[in-house]
Coordinates of C-alpha atoms in Angstrom, one line a residue:
M60 CA 137.1 77.6 60.1
N61 CA 136.9 78.3 63.8
F62 CA 133.7 80.3 63.2
L63 CA 132.2 77.3 61.4
R64 CA 133.2 74.9 64.1
R65 CA 131.6 77.1 66.8
R66 CA 128.4 77.5 64.8
L67 CA 128.1 73.9 63.9
S68 CA 128.6 72.8 67.6
D69 CA 126.0 75.2 68.9
S70 CA 122.8 73.2 69.8
S71 CA 120.6 76.3 69.4
F72 CA 121.9 76.8 65.9
V73 CA 121.1 73.2 64.9
A74 CA 117.6 73.5 66.5
N75 CA 116.8 76.4 64.2
L76 CA 117.8 74.7 61.0
P77 CA 115.0 74.3 58.4
N78 CA 113.2 71.0 57.8
G79 CA 115.1 68.6 55.6
Y80 CA 118.5 70.2 56.0
M81 CA 120.2 67.2 57.4
T82 CA 118.6 64.9 54.8
D83 CA 119.7 67.1 51.9
L84 CA 123.4 67.0 53.0
Q85 CA 123.5 63.2 52.3
R86 CA 122.0 63.2 48.8
P87 CA 124.3 62.4 45.8
D88 CA 125.5 64.9 43.3
S89 CA 123.4 66.0 40.4
S90 CA 124.5 64.6 37.0
T91 CA 123.3 67.5 34.8
S92 CA 124.6 71.0 34.7
S93 CA 123.4 73.9 32.6
P94 CA 123.3 77.6 33.0
A95 CA 120.6 78.9 35.3
S96 CA 119.2 82.3 36.0
P97 CA 120.2 84.2 39.2
A98 CA 116.7 83.6 40.4
M99 CA 117.3 79.9 40.3
E100 CA 120.5 80.3 42.3
R101 CA 118.5 82.1 45.0
R102 CA 115.8 79.5 44.9
H103 CA 118.0 76.4 45.4
P104 CA 121.1 77.1 47.4
Q105 CA 120.8 74.0 49.7
P106 CA 122.2 71.2 47.4
L107 CA 125.7 72.8 47.3
A108 CA 126.9 70.8 50.3
A109 CA 125.6 67.5 48.9
S110 CA 127.5 67.9 45.5
F111 CA 130.6 69.5 46.8
S112 CA 133.6 67.5 45.5
S113 CA 136.5 69.9 46.1
P114 CA 139.4 68.9 48.5
G115 CA 137.4 70.4 51.4
S116 CA 134.4 68.0 50.8
S117 CA 135.7 65.5 53.4
L118 CA 136.0 68.3 55.9
F119 CA 132.5 69.4 55.2
S120 CA 131.2 65.8 55.6
S121 CA 132.7 65.7 59.0
F122 CA 130.8 68.9 59.8
S123 CA 127.6 67.2 58.6
S124 CA 128.1 64.2 60.9
A125 CA 128.8 66.6 63.8
M126 CA 125.7 68.4 63.0
K127 CA 123.7 65.1 63.1
Q128 CA 125.0 64.4 66.6
T129 CA 124.3 67.8 68.0
S130 CA 120.8 67.9 66.4
Q131 CA 119.9 64.6 68.1
A132 CA 121.4 65.5 71.4
P133 CA 118.8 68.1 72.6
L134 CA 115.9 65.9 71.5
G135 CA 116.8 63.0 73.7
P136 CA 116.0 64.2 77.2
M137 CA 112.8 65.8 76.1
E138 CA 111.4 62.7 74.4
S139 CA 112.2 60.4 77.4
P140 CA 112.3 62.5 80.6
G141 CA 113.7 60.9 83.7
P142 CA 111.6 59.9 86.6
S143 CA 110.4 62.8 88.8
T144 CA 111.9 63.1 92.3
P145 CA 109.3 62.5 95.0
V146 CA 108.4 65.6 96.9
V147 CA 108.4 65.3 100.6
Q148 CA 105.3 67.1 102.0
R149 CA 105.8 69.2 105.1
P150 CA 103.9 68.1 108.1
R151 CA 100.5 69.7 108.8
I152 CA 100.4 71.7 112.0
L153 CA 97.3 71.1 114.2
L154 CA 96.7 73.6 116.9
V155 CA 94.6 72.2 119.8
I156 CA 93.2 74.8 122.2
D157 CA 92.8 73.0 125.5
D158 CA 94.2 72.8 128.9
A159 CA 97.3 70.7 129.8
H160 CA 95.3 67.9 131.5
T161 CA 94.8 66.2 128.2
D162 CA 97.8 65.3 126.0
W163 CA 96.3 65.4 122.5
A164 CA 99.6 64.5 120.8
K165 CA 99.2 60.8 121.8
Y166 CA 95.8 60.7 120.2
F167 CA 97.2 61.9 116.9
H168 CA 100.3 59.7 117.0
G169 CA 100.7 57.7 113.8
K170 CA 97.8 59.5 112.1
K171 CA 98.5 61.0 108.7
V172 CA 96.5 63.3 106.3
N173 CA 95.5 61.3 103.3
G174 CA 97.7 58.5 104.6
E175 CA 100.9 60.2 103.7
I176 CA 101.3 63.6 105.4
E177 CA 102.4 63.8 109.0
I178 CA 100.5 65.8 111.7
R179 CA 102.4 68.0 114.2
V180 CA 100.3 68.8 117.2
E181 CA 100.7 72.1 119.1
Q182 CA 98.6 72.4 122.2
A183 CA 98.0 75.5 124.3
E184 CA 95.2 77.4 126.1
F185 CA 93.7 80.6 124.9
S186 CA 95.6 82.5 127.6
E187 CA 98.9 81.2 126.2
L188 CA 98.3 82.3 122.6
N189 CA 98.8 85.5 120.6
L190 CA 98.6 86.0 116.9
A191 CA 98.9 88.2 113.8
A192 CA 96.6 87.6 110.8
Y193 CA 97.1 88.9 107.2
V194 CA 95.0 89.0 104.1
T195 CA 97.4 86.9 102.0
G196 CA 99.9 85.6 104.6
G197 CA 97.5 83.6 106.7
C198 CA 97.8 83.6 110.5
M199 CA 101.0 83.5 112.5
V200 CA 100.5 82.2 116.0
D201 CA 102.8 82.9 119.0
M202 CA 102.7 80.4 121.8
Q203 CA 104.2 80.8 125.3
V204 CA 103.6 77.7 127.4
V205 CA 105.2 76.3 130.5
R206 CA 106.0 72.6 130.3
N207 CA 107.6 70.8 133.3
G208 CA 108.7 74.2 134.7
T209 CA 110.3 75.2 131.4
K210 CA 108.9 78.1 129.4
V211 CA 108.5 77.2 125.8
V212 CA 108.1 79.9 123.1
R213 CA 107.2 79.0 119.6
S214 CA 105.8 80.7 116.5
F215 CA 104.1 78.8 113.7
K216 CA 101.4 78.9 111.1
P217 CA 98.7 76.3 111.9
D218 CA 96.8 74.5 109.2
F219 CA 93.9 73.3 111.3
I220 CA 92.5 74.1 114.8
L221 CA 90.6 72.0 117.3
V222 CA 88.8 74.2 119.8
R223 CA 88.3 72.4 123.2
Q224 CA 88.1 75.5 125.4
H225 CA 85.5 78.2 126.0
A226 CA 86.4 81.4 124.2
Y227 CA 84.4 83.7 126.6
S228 CA 83.4 83.5 130.2
M229 CA 82.1 86.4 132.2
A230 CA 82.3 84.6 135.5
L231 CA 86.1 84.1 135.2
G232 CA 86.8 87.3 133.4
E233 CA 88.1 85.5 130.4
D234 CA 87.4 87.0 127.0
Y235 CA 89.3 85.5 124.1
R236 CA 86.9 86.5 121.4
S237 CA 89.6 88.7 119.8
L238 CA 91.7 85.5 119.2
V239 CA 88.8 83.8 117.6
I240 CA 88.3 86.8 115.3
G241 CA 92.0 86.7 114.4
L242 CA 91.9 83.0 113.6
Q243 CA 88.8 83.6 111.4
Y244 CA 90.6 86.5 109.8
G245 CA 93.4 84.2 108.8
G246 CA 91.0 81.8 107.1
L247 CA 91.9 78.8 109.3
P248 CA 89.6 75.8 109.2
A249 CA 88.6 74.4 112.6
V250 CA 86.4 71.9 114.5
N251 CA 84.0 73.3 115.3
S252 CA 84.0 76.1 112.8
L253 CA 85.3 79.4 114.1
Y254 CA 82.0 81.0 113.0
S255 CA 80.1 78.8 115.4
V256 CA 82.7 79.2 118.2
Y257 CA 82.2 82.9 118.1
N258 CA 78.4 82.6 118.0
F259 CA 78.5 80.3 121.1
C260 CA 80.1 83.2 123.1
S261 CA 76.6 84.3 124.1
K262 CA 74.1 81.8 125.6
P263 CA 71.0 83.8 124.8
W264 CA 72.2 84.1 121.2
V265 CA 72.4 80.3 121.0
F266 CA 69.0 79.9 122.7
S267 CA 67.5 82.0 120.0
Q268 CA 68.5 79.2 117.6
L269 CA 66.8 76.7 119.8
I270 CA 63.6 78.8 119.6
K271 CA 63.7 78.6 115.8
I272 CA 64.0 74.8 116.0
F273 CA 61.1 74.8 118.6
H274 CA 58.8 76.7 116.2
S275 CA 59.9 74.4 113.3
L276 CA 59.4 71.0 115.0
G277 CA 56.8 71.9 117.6
P278 CA 56.6 71.4 121.4
E279 CA 56.0 67.7 121.1
K280 CA 59.1 66.8 119.1
F281 CA 61.3 69.5 120.6
P282 CA 60.2 70.4 124.1
L283 CA 62.0 73.7 124.9
V284 CA 61.9 75.2 128.4
E285 CA 60.1 78.5 128.8
Q286 CA 62.5 81.4 129.1
T287 CA 62.5 85.2 129.3
F288 CA 65.3 87.5 128.2
F289 CA 66.1 90.9 129.8
P290 CA 68.8 93.1 128.2
N291 CA 69.3 94.9 131.6
H292 CA 67.8 95.1 135.1
K293 CA 65.2 97.8 134.3
P294 CA 62.5 95.5 132.8
M295 CA 62.9 92.9 135.6
L296 CA 59.9 93.9 137.8
T297 CA 58.4 90.5 138.7
A298 CA 58.2 87.0 137.5
P299 CA 54.9 85.3 136.4
H300 CA 55.4 82.4 138.9
F301 CA 57.9 81.2 141.4
P302 CA 60.3 79.6 142.0
V303 CA 62.4 80.7 139.0
V304 CA 66.0 80.3 137.9
V305 CA 67.8 83.6 137.1
K306 CA 70.9 83.3 134.9
L307 CA 73.3 86.3 134.7
G308 CA 75.3 86.9 131.5
H309 CA 77.4 84.1 129.9
A310 CA 78.9 81.5 132.3
H311 CA 79.6 77.8 132.4
A312 CA 79.6 74.9 134.8
G313 CA 76.6 76.0 136.8
M314 CA 78.1 79.5 137.5
G315 CA 75.9 82.6 137.4
K316 CA 72.7 80.6 138.1
I317 CA 70.4 81.5 141.1
K318 CA 67.2 79.9 142.3
V319 CA 64.6 82.5 143.4
E320 CA 61.8 81.4 145.6
N321 CA 59.7 84.6 146.0
Q322 CA 59.2 88.1 144.9
H323 CA 61.4 89.7 147.6
D324 CA 64.4 87.5 146.6
Y325 CA 63.6 88.4 143.0
Q326 CA 64.0 92.1 143.7
D327 CA 67.3 91.5 145.5
I328 CA 68.6 89.6 142.4
T329 CA 67.5 92.5 140.2
S330 CA 69.8 94.8 142.1
M331 CA 72.7 92.4 141.5
V332 CA 71.9 92.4 137.8
A333 CA 72.1 96.2 137.8
M334 CA 75.6 96.0 139.4
A335 CA 76.8 93.3 136.9
K336 CA 75.7 95.6 134.0
T337 CA 74.8 92.6 131.8
Y338 CA 71.8 90.8 130.4
A339 CA 69.8 88.1 132.3
T340 CA 67.3 85.4 131.6
T341 CA 64.7 83.8 133.8
E342 CA 63.1 80.4 133.3
A343 CA 60.7 78.3 135.3
F344 CA 62.3 76.0 137.9
I345 CA 61.7 72.3 137.1
D346 CA 61.8 69.8 139.9
S347 CA 63.9 67.3 138.0
K348 CA 64.4 63.6 138.5
Y349 CA 67.6 63.5 136.5
D350 CA 69.5 65.3 133.8
I351 CA 69.9 64.1 130.2
R352 CA 72.8 64.7 128.0
I353 CA 72.9 63.6 124.4
Q354 CA 76.3 64.1 122.6
K355 CA 77.3 63.8 119.0
I356 CA 80.9 63.5 117.8
G357 CA 80.9 63.2 114.0
S358 CA 78.6 60.3 113.4
N359 CA 78.9 58.8 116.9
Y360 CA 76.0 59.3 119.4
K361 CA 75.9 58.7 123.1
A362 CA 73.2 59.5 125.8
Y363 CA 73.9 59.8 129.5
M364 CA 71.6 60.2 132.5
R365 CA 72.9 62.1 135.6
T366 CA 71.2 61.9 139.0
S367 CA 72.2 64.2 141.9
I368 CA 73.2 62.4 145.1
S369 CA 73.9 65.4 147.3
G370 CA 70.4 66.7 146.9
N371 CA 71.5 69.9 145.1
W372 CA 69.1 71.3 142.6
K373 CA 72.0 71.7 140.2
A374 CA 72.8 68.2 139.0
N375 CA 76.3 69.2 137.9
T376 CA 77.2 70.5 141.3
G377 CA 78.1 68.2 144.2
S378 CA 77.9 64.4 143.9
A379 CA 76.0 62.8 141.1
M380 CA 75.5 59.4 139.6
L381 CA 76.2 59.0 135.9
E382 CA 75.1 56.2 133.6
Q383 CA 74.8 55.7 129.9
V384 CA 71.3 55.1 128.5
A385 CA 70.0 53.9 125.2
M386 CA 70.0 56.3 122.3
T387 CA 66.4 56.8 121.2
E388 CA 65.1 58.3 118.0
R389 CA 63.7 61.2 120.1
Y390 CA 67.2 62.0 121.4
R391 CA 68.7 61.6 118.0
L392 CA 66.2 64.2 116.6
W393 CA 67.2 66.7 119.2
V394 CA 70.9 66.5 118.7
D395 CA 70.7 66.3 114.9
S396 CA 68.5 69.4 114.8
C397 CA 70.9 71.3 117.0
S398 CA 73.9 70.2 115.0
E399 CA 72.6 72.2 112.0
M400 CA 72.8 75.6 113.6
F401 CA 75.6 78.1 112.7
G402 CA 76.5 76.3 109.5
G403 CA 76.9 72.9 111.2
L404 CA 78.4 71.6 114.4
D405 CA 80.7 68.6 114.1
I406 CA 80.8 68.2 117.9
C407 CA 77.8 69.2 120.1
A408 CA 75.7 68.1 123.0
V409 CA 72.1 68.8 124.1
K410 CA 71.2 69.1 127.8
A411 CA 67.7 68.5 129.1
V412 CA 66.0 67.8 132.4
H413 CA 63.5 65.1 133.1
S414 CA 60.9 66.3 135.6
K415 CA 59.2 64.2 138.2
D416 CA 56.0 64.3 136.3
G417 CA 57.7 62.5 133.4
R418 CA 58.2 65.4 131.0
D419 CA 61.4 66.4 129.3
Y420 CA 62.6 70.0 128.8
I421 CA 65.6 71.0 126.7
I422 CA 67.5 73.8 128.4
E423 CA 70.9 74.1 126.6
V424 CA 73.1 73.1 123.7
M425 CA 76.9 72.9 123.9
D426 CA 79.6 73.0 121.2
S427 CA 83.1 71.4 120.8
S428 CA 84.2 72.9 124.2
M429 CA 81.8 70.6 126.0
P430 CA 83.3 68.5 128.9
L431 CA 83.6 64.8 128.3
I432 CA 81.9 62.5 130.8
G433 CA 81.3 58.9 131.4
E434 CA 83.4 55.8 131.1
H435 CA 84.2 56.3 127.5
L436 CA 86.5 59.4 127.8
E437 CA 89.4 57.8 125.8
E438 CA 87.0 56.6 123.1
D439 CA 85.5 60.1 122.7
K440 CA 88.9 61.7 122.5
Q441 CA 89.9 59.2 119.8
L442 CA 86.7 59.9 117.9
M443 CA 87.5 63.6 118.0
A444 CA 91.0 62.9 116.7
D445 CA 89.6 60.8 113.8
L446 CA 87.1 63.5 113.0
V447 CA 89.9 66.1 112.8
V448 CA 92.0 63.9 110.6
S449 CA 89.0 63.4 108.3
K450 CA 88.4 67.1 108.1
M451 CA 92.0 67.8 107.3
S452 CA 92.0 65.2 104.5
Q453 CA 89.1 67.0 102.9
L454 CA 90.9 70.3 102.6
P455 CA 92.6 71.2 99.4
M456 CA 96.4 70.7 99.3
P457 CA 98.3 74.0 99.9
G458 CA 100.0 75.3 96.7
G459 CA 98.6 74.3 93.4
T460 CA 100.6 72.4 90.7
V461 CA 102.0 74.9 88.2
P462 CA 102.3 73.6 84.6
S463 CA 105.7 73.5 83.2
P464 CA 106.4 75.7 80.1
L465 CA 108.3 72.8 78.5
R466 CA 105.5 70.3 79.0
P467 CA 102.1 72.0 78.5
W468 CA 98.8 70.5 79.7
T469 CA 97.3 70.0 76.3
P470 CA 99.0 67.5 74.0
Q471 CA 100.4 69.0 70.8
T472 CA 98.9 67.6 67.6
K473 CA 101.2 67.0 64.6
P474 CA 99.9 67.7 61.1
A475 CA 99.4 64.6 59.0
K476 CA 102.2 64.0 56.5
P477 CA 101.4 62.9 52.9
P478 CA 102.2 59.2 52.1
G479 CA 105.7 58.5 50.9
Q480 CA 107.2 61.7 52.2
A481 CA 110.3 61.7 54.3
Q482 CA 110.8 64.5 56.8
L483 CA 113.2 65.1 59.7
G484 CA 111.1 65.7 62.7
P485 CA 111.2 69.2 64.2
P486 CA 112.3 70.0 67.7
L487 CA 109.8 68.9 70.3
G488 CA 107.3 71.5 71.4
Q489 CA 107.3 73.5 68.1
P490 CA 104.2 73.6 66.0
Q491 CA 104.2 73.5 62.2
P492 CA 102.0 75.9 60.3
R493 CA 100.8 75.0 56.9
T494 CA 102.3 76.1 53.6
P495 CA 100.3 76.5 50.4
T496 CA 100.3 73.5 48.1
Q497 CA 101.9 73.7 44.7
G498 CA 99.8 73.4 41.5
G499 CA 96.1 72.9 41.1
P500 CA 93.3 75.0 42.6
R501 CA 94.0 76.6 46.0
Q502 CA 91.9 75.4 48.8
A503 CA 90.8 77.5 51.8
Q504 CA 92.8 76.6 54.9
S505 CA 91.7 77.2 58.4
P506 CA 94.2 79.2 60.4
Q507 CA 95.8 77.5 63.3
P508 CA 95.5 79.2 66.7
P509 CA 98.7 81.0 67.6
R510 CA 100.8 79.6 70.4
S511 CA 103.0 81.8 72.5
G512 CA 106.5 80.9 73.4
S513 CA 107.3 78.5 70.4
P514 CA 108.4 79.5 66.9
S515 CA 106.6 78.1 64.0
Q516 CA 108.2 75.8 61.4
Q517 CA 107.6 75.0 57.8
R518 CA 105.6 71.8 56.8
L519 CA 106.5 70.1 53.6
S520 CA 104.1 70.2 50.6
P521 CA 102.7 67.1 49.0
Q522 CA 104.7 65.4 46.3
G523 CA 103.7 65.0 42.7
Q524 CA 102.2 68.4 42.2
Q525 CA 103.3 71.0 39.7
P526 CA 105.0 74.1 41.1
L527 CA 102.8 77.1 41.1
S528 CA 105.3 79.7 40.0
P529 CA 109.1 80.2 39.9
S530 CA 108.8 82.1 43.2
S531 CA 107.4 79.0 44.9
G532 CA 110.9 77.7 45.4
S533 CA 112.4 81.0 46.5
P534 CA 114.3 81.0 49.7
Q535 CA 112.1 81.4 52.8
Q536 CA 112.2 84.9 54.2
Q537 CA 112.8 85.4 57.9
R538 CA 109.9 86.8 59.9
S539 CA 109.8 88.0 63.5
P540 CA 107.1 86.8 65.8
G541 CA 104.0 89.0 65.8
S542 CA 104.8 90.6 62.4
P543 CA 102.2 90.6 59.6
Q544 CA 102.1 87.6 57.4
L545 CA 103.9 87.6 54.1
S546 CA 101.9 87.9 50.9
R547 CA 102.5 87.1 47.3
T548 CA 101.3 89.1 44.3
S549 CA 99.7 87.6 41.2
G550 CA 100.7 88.2 37.6
G551 CA 104.4 87.4 37.5
S552 CA 106.8 86.0 40.0
S553 CA 108.7 88.0 42.5
P554 CA 110.6 87.3 45.7
N555 CA 108.6 87.5 48.9
Q556 CA 109.3 90.6 51.0
V557 CA 108.5 91.0 54.7
S558 CA 106.3 94.0 55.2
K559 CA 106.4 96.0 58.4
P560 CA 103.2 96.8 60.2
G561 CA 101.2 99.4 58.4
T562 CA 103.2 99.1 55.1
T563 CA 102.3 97.6 51.7
L564 CA 104.2 94.8 50.0
T565 CA 105.6 95.6 46.5
S566 CA 106.6 93.0 43.9
Q567 CA 109.4 93.2 41.3
P568 CA 109.0 91.5 37.9
R569 CA 111.4 88.7 37.1
P570 CA 111.9 86.9 33.8
P571 CA 110.1 83.6 33.6
M572 CA 111.8 80.2 33.6
Q573 CA 112.7 78.7 30.3
S574 CA 110.9 75.4 31.0
R575 CA 107.6 77.1 31.8
S576 CA 105.2 77.7 28.9
T577 CA 103.3 81.0 28.3
S578 CA 99.9 79.4 28.7
Q579 CA 100.9 78.0 32.1
Q580 CA 102.1 81.5 33.2
G581 CA 98.8 83.0 32.1
E582 CA 96.8 80.4 34.1
E583 CA 98.9 80.9 37.2
S584 CA 98.6 84.6 37.0
K585 CA 94.9 84.3 37.5
K586 CA 95.2 82.1 40.6
P587 CA 94.6 83.8 44.0
A588 CA 97.6 84.7 46.1
A589 CA 98.4 82.6 49.1
P590 CA 100.0 83.8 52.3
H591 CA 103.6 82.8 52.9
P592 CA 104.2 80.6 55.9
H593 CA 105.7 81.9 59.1
L594 CA 109.3 81.0 59.3
N595 CA 111.9 80.7 62.0
K596 CA 114.7 83.2 62.7
S597 CA 118.1 81.5 62.0
Q598 CA 121.7 82.5 62.0
S599 CA 123.6 84.0 59.1
L600 CA 125.0 80.7 57.9
T601 CA 121.4 79.3 57.8
N602 CA 120.4 82.1 55.5
S603 CA 123.0 81.1 53.0
L604 CA 122.3 77.4 53.3
S605 CA 118.4 77.5 53.6
T606 CA 116.8 74.4 52.2
S607 CA 113.8 73.7 50.0
D608 CA 111.3 70.8 49.8
A609 CA 112.2 67.3 48.5
S610 CA 109.1 67.7 46.2
Q611 CA 110.7 70.6 44.4
R612 CA 113.5 68.5 42.7
G613 CA 111.5 66.9 40.0
T614 CA 112.0 69.0 36.8
P615 CA 115.2 69.3 34.7
S616 CA 115.3 73.1 35.0
E617 CA 115.7 72.7 38.8
D618 CA 118.6 70.2 38.3
E619 CA 120.3 72.7 36.0
A620 CA 119.9 75.4 38.6
K621 CA 121.4 73.1 41.2
A622 CA 124.4 72.3 39.1
E623 CA 125.1 76.0 38.4
T624 CA 124.8 76.8 42.0
I625 CA 127.1 74.0 43.0
R626 CA 129.8 75.2 40.6
N627 CA 129.6 78.7 41.8
L628 CA 129.8 77.6 45.4
R629 CA 132.7 75.2 44.8
K630 CA 134.7 78.2 43.6
S631 CA 133.9 80.1 46.7
F632 CA 134.7 77.2 49.1
A633 CA 138.0 76.5 47.2
S634 CA 139.1 80.1 47.7
L635 CA 138.0 79.9 51.4
F636 CA 139.9 76.7 52.2
S637 CA 143.0 77.4 50.0
D638 CA 144.5 79.2 53.0

């Protein structure tokens, strides 16, 4: 008794019960009884519980009600799952590479990625950073900064980078190209892109891109200054005309530029280039009236005019007067053409000079590390912050959504049930393979695609059809997943046997039923064999109480077999409960 209580209270045991088991337990007793063959006893063992009228029937009915409750319990939470708990997204880490003069955290205050994810700003200079990049682990950045006299050391994995500092400068002896390589190695997105930042570490390399635009648009639309490149001092013999401007290596803010008036000074500068062991460029000196700067931040354009007051030939050295001018289509064409180099520049600026004869000459292009000028510094910084947030929102969310094994992506389709047929629904998430219909000609059935991870269950056959053979009501054999499908032999009825891989199924003859005529047996022996459906594995008690279809209860011979089985099982249960 204790064994039965444990088995009937086990939810996994109830989930593996065949279809119709719970319905058959509540059907009334059969009124007829006649001797039946042993084959019929094997075919219809399930009605024994319904007709059991011994003193233990009340106890067994309580078992049936308990089984109903346990069978309905596991289906509840799966049919109506509770509301999912909202997942709190971790804040996105933005690394701003800039000096401490600008506090970028205040420009990102209150801004969120996609309107819901916070942004944490980490700001440092190239000289305060170190990193380690991995193939699958991304990039881990170490930061050591001094804030208000306190040394702050932190390690983090940035999600985005805003580069506002030059990565390479020969004049100051600063070379942080290895850090740019490490950030690119870690696959970090940035504004501007790390690919363009690395390419901007050499001004002649950038000027070569301006030459391509010059040849593409022509000198009228894109007036580029004439320039000559020397990889070292040896080819620097003389200049075609004087005065010329000699630029040594890669420097910023007017450093490394020399104005040469004659041939003697030019030879002296050549010796300096030899000592510097670097490349140099020469370009014609333009007696400028003012400098022009056209900047682009995202989709915002501004143009400035800068006039030297101190009389220095470098407008960015000494005192100068700065004013904003109208953005013309000519200026827009310049900056838009330059913003397409190196895969696209989100932030860039074009520098040009306007000579006293009224002609313009483009001399340089700058990237996101350009200094901000004018009266709209706060507006430009806010535009950069909005651009970064927009770029971060366009990135894919880290960590994809993994489908749950209990709730697959594709909805499960249920096979259509014949009209008028009652069936207890199978556990959720378990497909039902087809079984061959009884009687009439066999129709070809398309096999259903196998599904991993869920056992198959039997589907009831249509009612009102004549049984095909005595073996059609035989108990369903167990079959392990992945084993070959069961087959049935023609010409006589035999119990189905599970064949192992690589073996052949054999059939044993069995005497026909009394209610079946010889002509019907001859017709059925000519019918093709149909594969036996895949069945679930169940426990030992399920094997002794396996059920059959409601449609297989129509003939008197079946009622006789039920009555005989009930009588035999009553005796067994009486002896079991007599203790």
